[in-house]
Amino acid sequence: AYIAMNTMKNPFNNETVRKAIMLSINREEMLKTVYDGKGAVLRGVVPDRILDKGAPETEKQYDIERAKKLLKKIGYNSTQELKIWIVDSARPYLSRPRIAADMLKNSLEQIGISSVVEEMDLKSFISRTQAGEHEIAIFGWRGDYPDSDNYFYPMLSIENSNLGSSGNFSFYKNEEIEGLIQKGRRTFESEKRKEIYLKLEKSIKEKGVLIPLINREREIILNRSLRGYTPSIFGYESLFKAWKKD
């Protein structure tokens, strides 16, 4: 799961505001409350099992006081009530959407930003966010194959930011980031690709483009007599080769 802020709209067109919001979110607490501790806090757009980011960062990722200082520095005192959009039912990436949204609302309140949660059915959520109607919303993405490009390109490329069909729900358009995305697509040597994608992660975080939240741990219940079944790392389960032992 991740949070996308629509950079076509105020105040999310302000990098400092986005970074302050990022710092206001206690993702460790969200992991406990929303996911019952079953998963991992994402350290970037791409899960660690696909893109190894090395040792954990020493800089605090949750820092309310620093977030307040950032907003104070730019003189942010808007009375605008932001709208937090979520789907009205559980999704594979977010089993308790309302609780997650309420936690986001509380985080914003702690740094002086008013907000209201709006729920809607999945069809409306997809069509309206693709049309760029949202302000801030909680999304999910499940890769089709284990490669960093299958995260960066669909979620952040300028080529995927067209109104009506966007997968880049931040609608963020930055030539530096786009250049790295395209360079990664043209590079085949694994270590060079890793270097490119680590630069991308750093740039995305510095610009507060989107906020990675949690990589949910999947739970699978199996019958003891099932044979030939291999769990998919992406959640697209196939029983094509499975059989039942008598």
One Martini backbone bead per residue (centre of mass of N, CA, C, O) as a GRO file, in nm:
protein
  246
    1ALA     BB    1   0.100   0.034   0.015
    2TYR     BB    2   0.003   0.379  -0.076
    3ILE     BB    3   0.056   0.732  -0.107
    4ALA     BB    4  -0.119   0.972  -0.305
    5MET     BB    5  -0.040   1.297  -0.435
    6ASN     BB    6  -0.188   1.551  -0.610
    7THR     BB    7   0.024   1.765  -0.799
    8MET     BB    8  -0.214   1.940  -0.940
    9LYS     BB    9  -0.271   2.017  -0.638
   10ASN     BB   10  -0.349   2.198  -0.378
   11PRO     BB   11  -0.053   2.149  -0.181
   12PHE     BB   12   0.099   1.912  -0.368
   13ASN     BB   13   0.289   2.122  -0.536
   14ASN     BB   14   0.449   2.109  -0.261
   15GLU     BB   15   0.727   1.964  -0.144
   16THR     BB   16   0.720   2.035   0.162
   17VAL     BB   17   0.439   1.925   0.221
   18ARG     BB   18   0.495   1.633   0.139
   19LYS     BB   19   0.728   1.585   0.345
   20ALA     BB   20   0.561   1.641   0.598
   21ILE     BB   21   0.358   1.413   0.559
   22MET     BB   22   0.561   1.184   0.558
   23LEU     BB   23   0.663   1.245   0.859
   24SER     BB   24   0.364   1.202   1.001
   25ILE     BB   25   0.387   0.889   0.948
   26ASN     BB   26   0.318   0.588   1.133
   27ARG     BB   27   0.404   0.287   1.006
   28GLU     BB   28   0.442   0.101   1.247
   29GLU     BB   29   0.154   0.146   1.359
   30MET     BB   30   0.006   0.056   1.103
   31LEU     BB   31   0.106  -0.234   1.105
   32LYS     BB   32  -0.033  -0.308   1.376
   33THR     BB   33  -0.334  -0.199   1.327
   34VAL     BB   34  -0.398  -0.297   1.020
   35TYR     BB   35  -0.194  -0.582   1.009
   36ASP     BB   36  -0.100  -0.721   1.280
   37GLY     BB   37   0.220  -0.727   1.191
   38LYS     BB   38   0.172  -0.842   0.884
   39GLY     BB   39   0.475  -0.735   0.766
   40ALA     BB   40   0.624  -0.437   0.603
   41VAL     BB   41   0.801  -0.164   0.590
   42LEU     BB   42   0.853   0.051   0.346
   43ARG     BB   43   1.166   0.187   0.191
   44GLY     BB   44   1.003   0.199  -0.085
   45VAL     BB   45   0.867   0.133  -0.382
   46VAL     BB   46   1.046  -0.118  -0.361
   47PRO     BB   47   1.086  -0.407  -0.247
   48ASP     BB   48   1.353  -0.559  -0.092
   49ARG     BB   49   1.337  -0.839  -0.247
   50ILE     BB   50   1.406  -0.674  -0.522
   51LEU     BB   51   1.546  -0.409  -0.370
   52ASP     BB   52   1.839  -0.368  -0.226
   53LYS     BB   53   1.913  -0.111   0.040
   54GLY     BB   54   2.044  -0.213   0.279
   55ALA     BB   55   2.093  -0.038   0.532
   56PRO     BB   56   1.939   0.126   0.752
   57GLU     BB   57   1.830   0.421   0.826
   58THR     BB   58   1.904   0.684   1.060
   59GLU     BB   59   1.683   0.849   0.977
   60LYS     BB   60   1.391   0.971   1.057
   61GLN     BB   61   1.058   0.885   0.933
   62TYR     BB   62   0.927   0.982   1.213
   63ASP     BB   63   0.854   1.349   1.247
   64ILE     BB   64   0.664   1.586   1.374
   65GLU     BB   65   0.849   1.830   1.435
   66ARG     BB   66   0.976   1.849   1.155
   67ALA     BB   67   0.713   1.889   1.001
   68LYS     BB   68   0.634   2.157   1.138
   69LYS     BB   69   0.888   2.315   1.049
   70LEU     BB   70   0.840   2.301   0.746
   71LEU     BB   71   0.570   2.456   0.749
   72LYS     BB   72   0.674   2.710   0.893
   73LYS     BB   73   0.894   2.791   0.683
   74ILE     BB   74   0.645   2.840   0.455
   75GLY     BB   75   0.376   2.942   0.596
   76TYR     BB   76   0.168   2.722   0.669
   77ASN     BB   77  -0.211   2.813   0.703
   78SER     BB   78  -0.430   2.642   0.598
   79THR     BB   79  -0.801   2.581   0.587
   80GLN     BB   80  -0.798   2.346   0.420
   81GLU     BB   81  -0.992   2.055   0.346
   82LEU     BB   82  -0.889   1.754   0.304
   83LYS     BB   83  -0.921   1.468   0.086
   84ILE     BB   84  -0.967   1.129   0.174
   85TRP     BB   85  -0.928   0.845  -0.024
   86ILE     BB   86  -1.130   0.538  -0.028
   87VAL     BB   87  -1.226   0.235  -0.009
   88ASP     BB   88  -1.525   0.043   0.114
   89SER     BB   89  -1.321  -0.209   0.095
   90ALA     BB   90  -1.139  -0.469   0.101
   91ARG     BB   91  -0.796  -0.531   0.018
   92PRO     BB   92  -0.509  -0.697  -0.037
   93TYR     BB   93  -0.340  -0.425   0.067
   94LEU     BB   94  -0.622  -0.346   0.248
   95SER     BB   95  -0.821  -0.456   0.510
   96ARG     BB   96  -0.842  -0.146   0.665
   97PRO     BB   97  -0.917   0.142   0.528
   98ARG     BB   98  -1.047   0.323   0.748
   99ILE     BB   99  -0.822   0.307   0.957
  100ALA     BB  100  -0.599   0.421   0.777
  101ALA     BB  101  -0.741   0.693   0.720
  102ASP     BB  102  -0.762   0.783   1.018
  103MET     BB  103  -0.455   0.789   1.063
  104LEU     BB  104  -0.399   1.004   0.852
  105LYS     BB  105  -0.577   1.223   0.971
  106ASN     BB  106  -0.421   1.237   1.242
  107SER     BB  107  -0.148   1.316   1.123
  108LEU     BB  108  -0.239   1.585   1.001
  109GLU     BB  109  -0.341   1.716   1.265
  110GLN     BB  110  -0.053   1.721   1.408
  111ILE     BB  111   0.034   1.947   1.162
  112GLY     BB  112  -0.232   2.132   1.090
  113ILE     BB  113  -0.421   1.939   0.902
  114SER     BB  114  -0.713   1.924   0.749
  115SER     BB  115  -0.960   1.648   0.727
  116VAL     BB  116  -1.143   1.409   0.515
  117VAL     BB  117  -1.325   1.113   0.478
  118GLU     BB  118  -1.372   0.924   0.164
  119GLU     BB  119  -1.593   0.685   0.046
  120MET     BB  120  -1.579   0.422  -0.215
  121ASP     BB  121  -1.615   0.246  -0.471
  122LEU     BB  122  -1.399   0.096  -0.679
  123LYS     BB  123  -1.492   0.207  -0.953
  124SER     BB  124  -1.492   0.507  -0.868
  125PHE     BB  125  -1.204   0.524  -0.765
  126ILE     BB  126  -1.059   0.461  -1.031
  127SER     BB  127  -1.191   0.668  -1.227
  128ARG     BB  128  -1.136   0.929  -1.051
  129THR     BB  129  -0.825   0.900  -1.017
  130GLN     BB  130  -0.756   0.882  -1.321
  131ALA     BB  131  -0.890   1.182  -1.354
  132GLY     BB  132  -0.777   1.362  -1.101
  133GLU     BB  133  -0.985   1.422  -0.844
  134HIS     BB  134  -0.798   1.386  -0.630
  135GLU     BB  135  -0.576   1.445  -0.353
  136ILE     BB  136  -0.576   1.200  -0.133
  137ALA     BB  137  -0.461   0.849  -0.143
  138ILE     BB  138  -0.510   0.494  -0.114
  139PHE     BB  139  -0.301   0.244  -0.245
  140GLY     BB  140  -0.218  -0.031  -0.476
  141TRP     BB  141   0.057  -0.270  -0.565
  142ARG     BB  142   0.108  -0.547  -0.799
  143GLY     BB  143   0.331  -0.722  -0.938
  144ASP     BB  144   0.403  -0.917  -1.235
  145TYR     BB  145   0.720  -0.889  -1.176
  146PRO     BB  146   1.060  -0.918  -1.039
  147ASP     BB  147   1.088  -0.578  -1.102
  148SER     BB  148   1.146  -0.244  -1.072
  149ASP     BB  149   0.998  -0.146  -1.332
  150ASN     BB  150   0.708  -0.262  -1.221
  151TYR     BB  151   0.696   0.015  -1.045
  152PHE     BB  152   0.803   0.279  -1.165
  153TYR     BB  153   0.650   0.296  -1.436
  154PRO     BB  154   0.344   0.275  -1.352
  155MET     BB  155   0.367   0.494  -1.097
  156LEU     BB  156   0.587   0.742  -1.242
  157SER     BB  157   0.544   0.784  -1.528
  158ILE     BB  158   0.462   1.006  -1.770
  159GLU     BB  159   0.326   0.785  -1.957
  160ASN     BB  160   0.120   0.733  -1.682
  161SER     BB  161  -0.038   1.053  -1.673
  162ASN     BB  162  -0.309   1.017  -1.811
  163LEU     BB  163  -0.611   1.119  -1.831
  164GLY     BB  164  -0.817   0.820  -1.762
  165SER     BB  165  -0.526   0.611  -1.744
  166SER     BB  166  -0.379   0.628  -1.486
  167GLY     BB  167  -0.093   0.510  -1.267
  168ASN     BB  168  -0.006   0.805  -1.193
  169PHE     BB  169  -0.152   0.937  -0.906
  170SER     BB  170   0.039   1.199  -0.875
  171PHE     BB  171   0.111   1.347  -1.143
  172TYR     BB  172   0.420   1.329  -1.174
  173LYS     BB  173   0.656   1.557  -1.350
  174ASN     BB  174   0.995   1.442  -1.409
  175GLU     BB  175   1.284   1.433  -1.588
  176GLU     BB  176   1.479   1.290  -1.398
  177ILE     BB  177   1.301   1.046  -1.331
  178GLU     BB  178   1.237   0.963  -1.622
  179GLY     BB  179   1.531   0.913  -1.707
  180LEU     BB  180   1.579   0.676  -1.507
  181ILE     BB  181   1.356   0.491  -1.599
  182GLN     BB  182   1.456   0.465  -1.897
  183LYS     BB  183   1.743   0.369  -1.833
  184GLY     BB  184   1.658   0.107  -1.689
  185ARG     BB  185   1.516  -0.014  -1.951
  186ARG     BB  186   1.806  -0.006  -2.120
  187THR     BB  187   1.931  -0.180  -1.896
  188PHE     BB  188   2.104  -0.508  -1.826
  189GLU     BB  189   2.295  -0.466  -1.603
  190SER     BB  190   2.239  -0.530  -1.278
  191GLU     BB  191   2.420  -0.319  -1.123
  192LYS     BB  192   2.335  -0.072  -1.291
  193ARG     BB  193   2.035  -0.091  -1.230
  194LYS     BB  194   2.055  -0.065  -0.927
  195GLU     BB  195   2.181   0.217  -0.926
  196ILE     BB  196   1.944   0.358  -1.064
  197TYR     BB  197   1.717   0.271  -0.855
  198LEU     BB  198   1.847   0.405  -0.607
  199LYS     BB  199   1.829   0.691  -0.720
  200LEU     BB  200   1.526   0.693  -0.744
  201GLU     BB  201   1.453   0.655  -0.450
  202LYS     BB  202   1.595   0.912  -0.351
  203SER     BB  203   1.440   1.120  -0.527
  204ILE     BB  204   1.152   1.051  -0.435
  205LYS     BB  205   1.197   1.118  -0.138
  206GLU     BB  206   1.303   1.414  -0.164
  207LYS     BB  207   1.019   1.496  -0.324
  208GLY     BB  208   0.760   1.353  -0.220
  209VAL     BB  209   0.585   1.184  -0.427
  210LEU     BB  210   0.548   0.928  -0.237
  211ILE     BB  211   0.403   0.690   0.015
  212PRO     BB  212   0.522   0.431   0.152
  213LEU     BB  213   0.410   0.163   0.353
  214ILE     BB  214   0.300  -0.158   0.306
  215ASN     BB  215   0.399  -0.502   0.306
  216ARG     BB  216   0.202  -0.757   0.284
  217GLU     BB  217   0.128  -1.050   0.450
  218ARG     BB  218   0.050  -1.355   0.341
  219GLU     BB  219  -0.229  -1.585   0.381
  220ILE     BB  220  -0.236  -1.950   0.372
  221ILE     BB  221  -0.476  -2.206   0.329
  222LEU     BB  222  -0.425  -2.560   0.363
  223ASN     BB  223  -0.460  -2.868   0.256
  224ARG     BB  224  -0.303  -3.161   0.344
  225SER     BB  225  -0.369  -3.301   0.045
  226LEU     BB  226  -0.208  -3.102  -0.106
  227ARG     BB  227  -0.048  -3.094  -0.431
  228GLY     BB  228   0.163  -2.901  -0.646
  229TYR     BB  229   0.188  -2.633  -0.480
  230THR     BB  230   0.281  -2.282  -0.557
  231PRO     BB  231   0.337  -1.994  -0.437
  232SER     BB  232   0.285  -1.664  -0.510
  233ILE     BB  233   0.449  -1.352  -0.488
  234PHE     BB  234   0.178  -1.193  -0.626
  235GLY     BB  235  -0.118  -1.359  -0.582
  236TYR     BB  236  -0.143  -1.547  -0.842
  237GLU     BB  237  -0.324  -1.815  -0.817
  238SER     BB  238  -0.239  -2.162  -0.905
  239LEU     BB  239  -0.395  -2.501  -0.976
  240PHE     BB  240  -0.288  -2.653  -1.232
  241LYS     BB  241  -0.067  -2.857  -1.063
  242ALA     BB  242  -0.272  -2.950  -0.871
  243TRP     BB  243  -0.338  -3.205  -0.611
  244LYS     BB  244  -0.512  -3.476  -0.454
  245LYS     BB  245  -0.470  -3.670  -0.180
  246ASP     BB  246  -0.618  -3.975  -0.067
   0.00000   0.00000   0.00000
